[in-house]
Short mmCIF file of C-alpha atoms in Angstrom, two decimals:
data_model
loop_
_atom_site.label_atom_id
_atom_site.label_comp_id
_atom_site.label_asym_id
_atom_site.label_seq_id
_atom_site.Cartn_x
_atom_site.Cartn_y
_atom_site.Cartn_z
CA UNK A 1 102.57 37.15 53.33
CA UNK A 2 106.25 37.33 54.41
CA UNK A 3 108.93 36.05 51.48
CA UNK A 4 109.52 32.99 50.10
CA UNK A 5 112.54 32.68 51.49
CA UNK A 6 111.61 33.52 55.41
CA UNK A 7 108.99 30.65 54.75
CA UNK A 8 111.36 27.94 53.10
CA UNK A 9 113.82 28.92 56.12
CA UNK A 10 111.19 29.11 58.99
CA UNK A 11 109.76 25.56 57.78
CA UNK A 12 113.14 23.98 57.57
CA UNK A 13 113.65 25.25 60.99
CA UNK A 14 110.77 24.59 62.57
CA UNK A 15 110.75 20.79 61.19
CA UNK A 16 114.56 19.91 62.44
CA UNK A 17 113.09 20.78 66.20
CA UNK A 18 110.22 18.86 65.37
CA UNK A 19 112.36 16.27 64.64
CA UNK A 20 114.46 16.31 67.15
CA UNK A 21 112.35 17.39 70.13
CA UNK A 22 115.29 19.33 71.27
CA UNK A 23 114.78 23.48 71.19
CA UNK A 24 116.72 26.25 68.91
CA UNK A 25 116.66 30.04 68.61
CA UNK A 26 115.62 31.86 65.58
CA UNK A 27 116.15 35.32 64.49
CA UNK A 28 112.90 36.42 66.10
CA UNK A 29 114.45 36.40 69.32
CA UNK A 30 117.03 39.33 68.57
CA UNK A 31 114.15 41.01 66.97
CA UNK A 32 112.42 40.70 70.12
CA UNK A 33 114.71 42.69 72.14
CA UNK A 34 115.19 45.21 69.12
CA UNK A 35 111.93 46.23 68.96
CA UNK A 36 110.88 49.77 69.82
CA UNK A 37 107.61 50.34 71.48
CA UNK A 38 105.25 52.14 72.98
CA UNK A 39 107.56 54.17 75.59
CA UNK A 40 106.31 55.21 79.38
CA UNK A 41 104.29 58.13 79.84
CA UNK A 42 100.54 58.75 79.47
CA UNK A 43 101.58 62.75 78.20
CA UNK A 44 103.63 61.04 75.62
CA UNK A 45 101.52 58.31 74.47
CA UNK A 46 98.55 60.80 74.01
CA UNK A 47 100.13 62.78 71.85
CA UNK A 48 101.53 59.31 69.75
CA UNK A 49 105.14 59.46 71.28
CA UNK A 50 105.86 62.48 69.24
CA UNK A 51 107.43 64.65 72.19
CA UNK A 52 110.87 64.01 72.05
CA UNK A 53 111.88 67.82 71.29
CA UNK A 54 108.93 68.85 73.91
CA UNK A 55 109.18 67.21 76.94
CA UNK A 56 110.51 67.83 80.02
CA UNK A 57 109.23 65.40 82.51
CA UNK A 58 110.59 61.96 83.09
CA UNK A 59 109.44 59.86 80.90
CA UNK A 60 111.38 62.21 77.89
CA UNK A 61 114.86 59.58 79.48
CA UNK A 62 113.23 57.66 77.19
CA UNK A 63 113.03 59.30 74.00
CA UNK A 64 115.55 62.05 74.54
CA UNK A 65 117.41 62.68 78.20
CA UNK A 66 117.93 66.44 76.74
CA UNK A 67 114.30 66.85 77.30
CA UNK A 68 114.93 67.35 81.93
CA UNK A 69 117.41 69.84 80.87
CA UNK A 70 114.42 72.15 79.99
CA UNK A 71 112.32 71.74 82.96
CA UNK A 72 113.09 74.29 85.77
CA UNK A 73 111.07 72.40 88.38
CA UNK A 74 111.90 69.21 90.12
CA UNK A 75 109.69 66.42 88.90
CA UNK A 76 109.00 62.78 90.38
CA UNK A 77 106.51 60.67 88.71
CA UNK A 78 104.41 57.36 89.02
CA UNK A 79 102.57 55.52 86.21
CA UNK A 80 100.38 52.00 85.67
CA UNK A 81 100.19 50.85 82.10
CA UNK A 82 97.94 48.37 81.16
CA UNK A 83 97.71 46.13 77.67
CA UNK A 84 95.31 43.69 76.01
CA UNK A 85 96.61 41.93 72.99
CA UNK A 86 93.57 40.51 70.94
CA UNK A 87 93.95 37.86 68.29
CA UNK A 88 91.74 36.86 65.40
CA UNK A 89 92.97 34.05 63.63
CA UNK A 90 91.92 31.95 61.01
CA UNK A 91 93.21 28.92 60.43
CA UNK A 92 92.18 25.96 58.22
CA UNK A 93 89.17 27.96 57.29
CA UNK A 94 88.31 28.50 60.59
CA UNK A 95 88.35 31.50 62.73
CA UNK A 96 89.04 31.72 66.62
CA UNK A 97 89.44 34.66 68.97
CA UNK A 98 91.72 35.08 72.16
CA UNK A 99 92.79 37.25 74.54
CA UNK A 100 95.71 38.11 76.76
CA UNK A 101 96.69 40.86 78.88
CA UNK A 102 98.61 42.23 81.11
CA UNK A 103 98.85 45.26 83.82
CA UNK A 104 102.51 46.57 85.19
CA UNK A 105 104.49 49.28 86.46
CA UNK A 106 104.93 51.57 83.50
CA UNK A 107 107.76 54.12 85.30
CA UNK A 108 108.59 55.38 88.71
CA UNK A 109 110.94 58.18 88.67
CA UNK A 110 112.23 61.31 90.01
CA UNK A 111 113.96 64.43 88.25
CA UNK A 112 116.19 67.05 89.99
CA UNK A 113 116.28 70.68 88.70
CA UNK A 114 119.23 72.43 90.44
CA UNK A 115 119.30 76.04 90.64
CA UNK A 116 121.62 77.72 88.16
CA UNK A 117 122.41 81.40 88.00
CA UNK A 118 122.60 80.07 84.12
CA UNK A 119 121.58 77.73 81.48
CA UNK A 120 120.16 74.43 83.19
CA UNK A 121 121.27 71.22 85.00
CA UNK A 122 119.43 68.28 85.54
CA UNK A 123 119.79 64.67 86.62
CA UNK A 124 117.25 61.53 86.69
CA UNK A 125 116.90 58.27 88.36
CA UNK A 126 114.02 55.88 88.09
CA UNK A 127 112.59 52.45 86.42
CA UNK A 128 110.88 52.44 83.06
CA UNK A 129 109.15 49.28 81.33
CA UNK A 130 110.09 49.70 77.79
CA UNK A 131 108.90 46.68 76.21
CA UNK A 132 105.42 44.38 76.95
CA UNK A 133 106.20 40.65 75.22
CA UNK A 134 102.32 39.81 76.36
CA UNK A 135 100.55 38.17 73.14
CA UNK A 136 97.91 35.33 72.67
CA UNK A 137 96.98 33.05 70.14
CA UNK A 138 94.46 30.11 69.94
CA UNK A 139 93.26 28.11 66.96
CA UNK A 140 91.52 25.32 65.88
CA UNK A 141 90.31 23.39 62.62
CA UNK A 142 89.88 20.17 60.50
CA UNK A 143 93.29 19.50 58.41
CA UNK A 144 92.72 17.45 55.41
CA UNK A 145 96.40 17.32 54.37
CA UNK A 146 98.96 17.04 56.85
CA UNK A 147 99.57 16.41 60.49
CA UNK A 148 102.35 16.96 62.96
CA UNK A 149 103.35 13.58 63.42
CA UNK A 150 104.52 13.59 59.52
CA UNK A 151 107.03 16.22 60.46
CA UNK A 152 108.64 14.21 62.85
CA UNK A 153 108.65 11.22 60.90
CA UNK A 154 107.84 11.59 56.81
CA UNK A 155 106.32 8.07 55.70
CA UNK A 156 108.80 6.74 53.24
CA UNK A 157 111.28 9.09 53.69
CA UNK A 158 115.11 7.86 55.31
CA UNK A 159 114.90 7.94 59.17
CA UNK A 160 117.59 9.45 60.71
CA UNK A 161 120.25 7.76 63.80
CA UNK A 162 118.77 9.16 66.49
CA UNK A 163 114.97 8.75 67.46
CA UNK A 164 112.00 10.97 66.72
CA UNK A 165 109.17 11.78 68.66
CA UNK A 166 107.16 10.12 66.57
CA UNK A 167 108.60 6.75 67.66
CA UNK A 168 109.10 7.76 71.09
CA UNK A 169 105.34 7.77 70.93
CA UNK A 170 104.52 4.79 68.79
CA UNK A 171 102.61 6.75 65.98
CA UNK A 172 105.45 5.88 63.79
CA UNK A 173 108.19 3.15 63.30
CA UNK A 174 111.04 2.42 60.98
CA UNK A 175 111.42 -0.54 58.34
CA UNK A 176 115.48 -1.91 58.86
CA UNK A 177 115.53 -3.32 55.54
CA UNK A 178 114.47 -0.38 53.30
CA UNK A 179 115.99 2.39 56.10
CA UNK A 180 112.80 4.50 55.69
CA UNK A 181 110.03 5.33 58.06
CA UNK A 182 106.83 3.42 58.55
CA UNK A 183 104.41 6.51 59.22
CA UNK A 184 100.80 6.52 58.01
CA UNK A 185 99.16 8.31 60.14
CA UNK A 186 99.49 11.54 57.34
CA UNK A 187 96.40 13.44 57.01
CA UNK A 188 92.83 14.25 58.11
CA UNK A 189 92.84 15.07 61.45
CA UNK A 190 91.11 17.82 64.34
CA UNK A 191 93.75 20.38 65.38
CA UNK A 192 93.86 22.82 67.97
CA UNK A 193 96.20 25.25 69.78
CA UNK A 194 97.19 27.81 72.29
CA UNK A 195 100.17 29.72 72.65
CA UNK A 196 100.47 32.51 75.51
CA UNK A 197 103.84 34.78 75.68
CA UNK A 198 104.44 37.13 78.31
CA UNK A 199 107.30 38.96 80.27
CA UNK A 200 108.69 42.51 79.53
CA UNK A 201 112.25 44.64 78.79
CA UNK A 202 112.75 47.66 81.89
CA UNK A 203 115.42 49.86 82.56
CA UNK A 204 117.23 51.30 85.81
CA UNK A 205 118.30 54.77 84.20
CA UNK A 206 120.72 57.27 85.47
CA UNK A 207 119.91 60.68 83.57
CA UNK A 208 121.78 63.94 83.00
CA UNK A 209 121.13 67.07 81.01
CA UNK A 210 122.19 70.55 80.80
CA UNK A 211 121.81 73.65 78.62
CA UNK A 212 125.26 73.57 76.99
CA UNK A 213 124.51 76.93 75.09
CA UNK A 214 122.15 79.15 74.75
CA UNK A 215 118.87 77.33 73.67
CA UNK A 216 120.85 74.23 73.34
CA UNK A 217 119.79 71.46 75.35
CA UNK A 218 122.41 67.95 75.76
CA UNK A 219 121.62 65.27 77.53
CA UNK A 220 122.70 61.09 78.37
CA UNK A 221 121.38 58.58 79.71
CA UNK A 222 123.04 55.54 81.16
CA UNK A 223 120.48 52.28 81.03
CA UNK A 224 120.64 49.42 82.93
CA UNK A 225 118.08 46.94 81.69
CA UNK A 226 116.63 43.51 83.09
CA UNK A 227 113.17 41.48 82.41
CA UNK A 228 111.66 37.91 81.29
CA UNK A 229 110.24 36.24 78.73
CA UNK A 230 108.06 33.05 78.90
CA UNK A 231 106.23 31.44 76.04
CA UNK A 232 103.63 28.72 76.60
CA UNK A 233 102.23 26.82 73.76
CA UNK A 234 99.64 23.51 73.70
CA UNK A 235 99.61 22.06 70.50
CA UNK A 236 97.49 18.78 69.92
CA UNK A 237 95.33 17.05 66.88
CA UNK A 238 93.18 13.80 66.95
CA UNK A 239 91.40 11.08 64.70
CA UNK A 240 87.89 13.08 64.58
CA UNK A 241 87.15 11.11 61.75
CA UNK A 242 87.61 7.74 63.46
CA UNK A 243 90.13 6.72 60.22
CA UNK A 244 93.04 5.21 62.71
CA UNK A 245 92.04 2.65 64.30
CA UNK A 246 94.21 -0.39 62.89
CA UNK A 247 96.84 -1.55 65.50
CA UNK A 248 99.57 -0.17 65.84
CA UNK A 249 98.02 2.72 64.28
CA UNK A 250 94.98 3.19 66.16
CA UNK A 251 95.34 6.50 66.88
CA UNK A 252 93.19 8.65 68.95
CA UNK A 253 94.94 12.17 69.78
CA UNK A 254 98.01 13.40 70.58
CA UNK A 255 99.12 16.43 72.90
CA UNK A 256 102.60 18.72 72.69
CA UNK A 257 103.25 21.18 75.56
CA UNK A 258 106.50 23.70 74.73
CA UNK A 259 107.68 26.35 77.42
CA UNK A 260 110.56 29.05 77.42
CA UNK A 261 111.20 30.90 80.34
CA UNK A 262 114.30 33.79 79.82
CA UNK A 263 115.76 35.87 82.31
CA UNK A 264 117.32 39.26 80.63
CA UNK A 265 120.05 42.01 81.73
CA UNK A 266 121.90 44.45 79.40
CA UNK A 267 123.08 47.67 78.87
CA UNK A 268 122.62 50.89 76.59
CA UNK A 269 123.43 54.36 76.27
CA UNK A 270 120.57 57.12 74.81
CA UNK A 271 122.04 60.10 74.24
CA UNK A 272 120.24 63.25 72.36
CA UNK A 273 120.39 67.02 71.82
CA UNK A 274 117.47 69.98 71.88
CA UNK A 275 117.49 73.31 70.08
CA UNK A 276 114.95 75.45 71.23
CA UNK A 277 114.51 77.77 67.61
CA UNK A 278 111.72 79.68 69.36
CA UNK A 279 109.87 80.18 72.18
CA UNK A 280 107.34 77.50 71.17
CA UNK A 281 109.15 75.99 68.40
CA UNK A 282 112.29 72.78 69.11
CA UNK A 283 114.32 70.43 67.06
CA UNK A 284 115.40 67.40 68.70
CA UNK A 285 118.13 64.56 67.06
CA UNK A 286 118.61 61.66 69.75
CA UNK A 287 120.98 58.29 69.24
CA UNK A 288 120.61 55.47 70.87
CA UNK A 289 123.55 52.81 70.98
CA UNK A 290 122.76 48.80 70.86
CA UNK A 291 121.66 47.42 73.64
CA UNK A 292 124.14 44.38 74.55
CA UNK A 293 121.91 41.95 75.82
CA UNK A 294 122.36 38.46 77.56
CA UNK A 295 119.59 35.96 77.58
CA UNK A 296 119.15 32.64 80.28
CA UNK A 297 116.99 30.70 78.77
CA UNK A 298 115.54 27.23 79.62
CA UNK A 299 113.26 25.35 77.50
CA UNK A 300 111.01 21.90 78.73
CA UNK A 301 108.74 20.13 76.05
CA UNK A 302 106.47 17.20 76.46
CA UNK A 303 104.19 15.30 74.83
CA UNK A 304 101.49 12.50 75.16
CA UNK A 305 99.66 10.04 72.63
CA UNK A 306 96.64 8.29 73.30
CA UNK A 307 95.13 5.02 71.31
CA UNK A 308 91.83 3.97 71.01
CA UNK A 309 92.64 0.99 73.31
CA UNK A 310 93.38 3.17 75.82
CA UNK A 311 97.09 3.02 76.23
CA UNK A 312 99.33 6.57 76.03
CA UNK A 313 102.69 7.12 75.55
CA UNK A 314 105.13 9.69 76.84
CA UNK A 315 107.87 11.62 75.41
CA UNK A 316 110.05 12.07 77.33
CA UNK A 317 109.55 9.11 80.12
CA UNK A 318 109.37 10.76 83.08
CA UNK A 319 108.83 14.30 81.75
CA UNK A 320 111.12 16.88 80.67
CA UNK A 321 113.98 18.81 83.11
CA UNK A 322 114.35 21.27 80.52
CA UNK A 323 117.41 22.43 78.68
CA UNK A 324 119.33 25.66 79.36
CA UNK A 325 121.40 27.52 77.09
CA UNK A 326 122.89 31.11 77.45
CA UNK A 327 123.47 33.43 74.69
CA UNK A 328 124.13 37.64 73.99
CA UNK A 329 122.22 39.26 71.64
CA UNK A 330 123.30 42.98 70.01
CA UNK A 331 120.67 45.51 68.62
CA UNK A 332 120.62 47.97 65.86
CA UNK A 333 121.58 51.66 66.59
CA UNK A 334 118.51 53.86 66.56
CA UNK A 335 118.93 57.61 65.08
CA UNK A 336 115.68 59.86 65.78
CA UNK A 337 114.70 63.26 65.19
CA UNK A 338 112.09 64.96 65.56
CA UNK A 339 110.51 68.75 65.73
CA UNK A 340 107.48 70.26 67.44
CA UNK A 341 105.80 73.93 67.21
CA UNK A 342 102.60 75.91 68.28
CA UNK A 343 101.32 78.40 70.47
CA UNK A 344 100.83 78.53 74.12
CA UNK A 345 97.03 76.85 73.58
CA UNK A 346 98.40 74.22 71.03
CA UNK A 347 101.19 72.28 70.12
CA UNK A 348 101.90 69.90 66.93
CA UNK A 349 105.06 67.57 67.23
CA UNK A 350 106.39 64.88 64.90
CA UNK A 351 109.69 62.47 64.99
CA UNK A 352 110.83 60.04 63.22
CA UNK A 353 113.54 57.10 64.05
CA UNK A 354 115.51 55.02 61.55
CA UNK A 355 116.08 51.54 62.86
CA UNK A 356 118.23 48.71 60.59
CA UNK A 357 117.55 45.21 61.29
CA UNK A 358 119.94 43.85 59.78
CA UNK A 359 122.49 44.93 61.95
CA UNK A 360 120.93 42.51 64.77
CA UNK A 361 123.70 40.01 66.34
CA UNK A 362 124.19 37.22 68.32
CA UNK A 363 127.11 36.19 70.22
CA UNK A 364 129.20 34.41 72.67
CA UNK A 365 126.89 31.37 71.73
CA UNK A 366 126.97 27.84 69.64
CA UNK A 367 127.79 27.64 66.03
CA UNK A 368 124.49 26.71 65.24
CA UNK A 369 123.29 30.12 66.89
CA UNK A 370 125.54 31.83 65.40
CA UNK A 371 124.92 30.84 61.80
CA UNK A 372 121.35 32.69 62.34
CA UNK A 373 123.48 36.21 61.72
CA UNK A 374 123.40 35.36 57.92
CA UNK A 375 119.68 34.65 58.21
CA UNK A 376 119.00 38.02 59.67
CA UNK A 377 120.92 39.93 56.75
CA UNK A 378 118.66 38.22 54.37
CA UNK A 379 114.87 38.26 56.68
CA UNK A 380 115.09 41.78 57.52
CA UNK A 381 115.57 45.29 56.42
CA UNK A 382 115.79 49.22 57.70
CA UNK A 383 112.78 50.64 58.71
CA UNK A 384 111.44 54.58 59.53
CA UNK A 385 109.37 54.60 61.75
CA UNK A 386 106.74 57.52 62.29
CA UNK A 387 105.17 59.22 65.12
CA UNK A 388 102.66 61.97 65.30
CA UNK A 389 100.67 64.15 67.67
CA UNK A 390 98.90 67.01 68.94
CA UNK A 391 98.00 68.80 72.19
CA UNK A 392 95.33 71.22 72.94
CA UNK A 393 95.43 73.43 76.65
CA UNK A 394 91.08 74.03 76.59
CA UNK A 395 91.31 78.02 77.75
CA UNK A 396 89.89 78.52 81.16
CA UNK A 397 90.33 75.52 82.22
CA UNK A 398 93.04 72.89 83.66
CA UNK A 399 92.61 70.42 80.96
CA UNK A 400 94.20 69.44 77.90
CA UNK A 401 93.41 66.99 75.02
CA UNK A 402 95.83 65.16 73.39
CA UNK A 403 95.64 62.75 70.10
CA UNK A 404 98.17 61.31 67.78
CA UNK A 405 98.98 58.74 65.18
CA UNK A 406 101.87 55.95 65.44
CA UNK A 407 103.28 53.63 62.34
CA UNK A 408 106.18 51.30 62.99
CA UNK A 409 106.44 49.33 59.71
CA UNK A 410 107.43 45.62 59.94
CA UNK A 411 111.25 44.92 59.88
CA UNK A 412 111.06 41.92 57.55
CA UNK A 413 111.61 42.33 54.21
CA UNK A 414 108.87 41.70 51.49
CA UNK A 415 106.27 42.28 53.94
CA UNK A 416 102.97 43.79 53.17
CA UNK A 417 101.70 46.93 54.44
CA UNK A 418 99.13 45.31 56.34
CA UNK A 419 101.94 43.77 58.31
CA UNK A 420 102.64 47.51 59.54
CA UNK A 421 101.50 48.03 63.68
CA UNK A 422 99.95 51.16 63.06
CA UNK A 423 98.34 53.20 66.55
CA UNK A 424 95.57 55.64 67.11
CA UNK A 425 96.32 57.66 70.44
CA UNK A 426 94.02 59.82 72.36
CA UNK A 427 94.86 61.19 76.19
CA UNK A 428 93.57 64.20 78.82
CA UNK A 429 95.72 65.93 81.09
CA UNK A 430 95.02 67.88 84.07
CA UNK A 431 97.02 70.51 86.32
CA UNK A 432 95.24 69.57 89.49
CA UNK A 433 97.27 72.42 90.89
CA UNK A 434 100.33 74.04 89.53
CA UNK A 435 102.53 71.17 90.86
CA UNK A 436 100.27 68.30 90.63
CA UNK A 437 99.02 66.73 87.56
CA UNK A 438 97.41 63.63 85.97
CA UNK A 439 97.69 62.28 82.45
CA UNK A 440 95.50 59.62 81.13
CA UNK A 441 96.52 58.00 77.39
CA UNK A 442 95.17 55.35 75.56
CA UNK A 443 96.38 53.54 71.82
CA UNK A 444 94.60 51.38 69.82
CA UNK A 445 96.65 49.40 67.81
CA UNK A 446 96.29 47.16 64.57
CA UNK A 447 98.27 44.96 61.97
CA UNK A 448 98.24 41.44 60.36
CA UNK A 449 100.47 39.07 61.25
CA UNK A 450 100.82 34.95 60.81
CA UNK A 451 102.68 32.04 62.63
CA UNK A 452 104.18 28.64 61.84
CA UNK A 453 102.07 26.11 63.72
CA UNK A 454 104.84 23.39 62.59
CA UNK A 455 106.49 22.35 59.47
CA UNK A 456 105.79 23.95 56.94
CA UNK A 457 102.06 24.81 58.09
CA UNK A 458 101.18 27.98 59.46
CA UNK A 459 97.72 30.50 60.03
CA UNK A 460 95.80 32.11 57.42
CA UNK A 461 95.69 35.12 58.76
CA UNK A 462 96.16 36.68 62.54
CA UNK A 463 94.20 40.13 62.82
CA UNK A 464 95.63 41.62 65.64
CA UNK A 465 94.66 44.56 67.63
CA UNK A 466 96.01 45.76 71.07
CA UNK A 467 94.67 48.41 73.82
CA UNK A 468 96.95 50.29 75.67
CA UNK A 469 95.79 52.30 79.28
CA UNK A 470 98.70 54.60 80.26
CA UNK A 471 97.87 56.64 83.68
CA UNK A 472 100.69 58.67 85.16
CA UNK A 473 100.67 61.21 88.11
CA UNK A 474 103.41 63.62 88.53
CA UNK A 475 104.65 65.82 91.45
CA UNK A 476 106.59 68.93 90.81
CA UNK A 477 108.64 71.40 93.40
#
């Protein structure tokens, strides 16, 4: 499990929105746009997004724009990717499955070779997806010792001026004379939730590369990048047990419905060089600047009790018309390198990237917001991540097999291993003709991951594993 700290903090945040039914950020949402994926590209994903000193086509924009300065022949490109996130979780003892996915445009692009009498000169233009925020969760199980509606209102404890949800829904009131709250519905009850996130990070890139010297490939990449984010999440818990049913108390169940919806746009600059040290053998070293990022966000929550007379109450009356709040977030610098070598029937690539988490930011936004910057110095560290792969041309024929091996360790500090998205890759290619080919890729992936439910509550355990189709066909001339 994650640190103490990140708990302590994470429960003390989740339980003042509880309270107050209003919404907040957290330092998971500049993680969320920090996070480097999977790429676009079925060549590159076979071969475990390894090929950032090897290729020349247009998804290598991505992982280094020096890779279009080595490609002779004009290139334009078209790919699908499609991903299913699948979620084991336990919670309270109990385990529950769900699934989520999601199919989109994975890049559209076109390269330009122009003829040179020497050395190389390229440019790109096209749309990439970069980042898939599709995930699913459901759960469900008996809690013998809290409930929700304690952290809203703690029985006994001092009741704040303004007023809970709790009250708003009758399942708790407050004594005047002592000041505290009067709150015992505490324990015991049937829980159950769903929580769906979707929406995805692309990029508008303008791409240029040349062969500066002999061998030596430079390239940059100007990114223009836009996408959503929605999260979705049902929350409720009732008296299975039939132990509430003294008025006012006679509670019978109770149902919270939360939902974000974010509009993104931003800007970044990749930038990276090649060294070709032999005919078959390249070094590659790529940087990629923050992204500057600003986020529209609006956020609606309701929710409903029900008592066994059958009266309900509604919080709030009339339902919700949202909140909106605006907000920039900044992203680490990203420093990769990476090398690849073989023969004309084989080649072997590796690269690594060093990412630090810490240096995530937000700005232009409220005090409260910005007080999360100290949080993220303290939740999260500098990673490596570490990508591997392999591609074999079958002789005689106008295939090739690719495989490869992906680990992207988690950013927050005091993590396990387990915690660690690890991917197995696997992808054919085929040269239908000289200038027309197809690439097929797929990734498994797999890590261990948990989430606050509220308060300080949260799942056992979340075993997740994703599949990943890439498809991609490519004209050259």
């Amino acid at each position: 499990m994650k640190t103490t700290m990140m708990k302590v903090w994470c429960a003390l945040s989740l339980l003042m929105i509880a309270a107050t039914g209003a919404f907040g950020q957290f330092p998971e949402d500049a993680l969320r746009y920090s996070w480097q994926e999977l790429g676009p590209g079925g060549r590159s994903l076979g071969m475990g997004t390894a090929g950032m000193s090897f290729l020349d086509d247009y998804s290598s924009i991505y992982w280094n724009p020096a890779g279009i300065g080595q490609t002779k022949m004009s290139d334009f490109s078209f790919g699908l990717s499609h991903l299913s996130h699948e979620n084991n979780a336990t919670y309270m003892g109990t385990e529950n499955s769900f699934t989520n996915s999601e199919t989109s445009l994975d890049h559209l692009g076109l390269v330009y070779a122009i003829p040179t009498a020497r050395g190389s000169l390229s440019f790109a233009i096209g749309y990439d997806r970069t980042n898939d925020y599709t995930t699913g969760l459901s759960f469900a199980g008996f809690n013998p010792g809290s409930n929700i509606i304690q952290s809203w209102a703690p029985d006994g404890q001092t009741y704040p001026p303004y007023i809970t949800r709790a009250e708003a829904l009758e399942l708790a009131f407050v004594d005047t004379i002592n000041g505290t709250f009067i709150s015992p519905i505490d324990d015991s009850v049937d829980q159950a939730g769903t929580t769906l996130e979707g929406g995805g990070l692309s990029r508008f890139s303008l791409t240029g590369a040349t062969e500066a010297a002999r061998n030596l490939y430079v390239g940059l990449s100007l990114n223009f990048l836009s996408g959503s984010y929605s999260y979705s999440n049902r929350f409720s818990e009732s008296d299975g047990l039939g132990l509430y049913q003294n008025f006012p108390f006679d509670f019978n169940n109770l149902e919270v419905r939360d939902i974000v919806e974010a509009d993104i746009s931003g800007f970044n600059i990749n930038t990276g060089i090649i060294y070709k040290i032999s005919p078959h053998a390249r070094f590659a070293f790529t940087v990629k600047t923050p992204s500057w990022i600003t986020v529209q966000e609006r956020f609606t929550s309701e929710a409903t009790s029900w008592f066994d007379d059958g009266s309900s109450r509604t919080d709030p009356v009339g339902g919700d018309y949202g909140s909106y709040t605006e907000y920039d977030v900044t992203t680490p610098w990203v420093f990769s390198t990476g090398l690849s070598g073989g023969t004309p029937a084989f080649t072997l690539a590796g690269a690594v990237e060093f990412i630090d988490y810490t240096q995530m930011e937000f700005n232009d936004a409220t005090n409260s917001l910005l007080d999360l910057n100290t949080d993220i110095k303290q939740l999260y560290r500098s990673t490596v991540n570490i990508r591997l792969g392999g591609e074999v041309r079958i002789p005689q024929t106008d295939f090739s097999l690719r495989a490869g091996y992906i680990l992207l360790p988690s950013p927050y500090e005091g993590d396990p291993t387990s915690f660690d998205r690890t991917y197995i890759t696997g992808g054919i290619g085929l040269n239908v003709v000289s200038s027309f080919g197809i690439d097929l890729a797929y990734a498994h992936g797999s890590w261990e991951a948990f989430r606050w439910v509220y308060g300080d509550t949260y799942t056992d355990l979340e075993e997740i594993t994703t599949h990943t189709f890439k498809g991609t066909v490519s004209y050259r001339f």
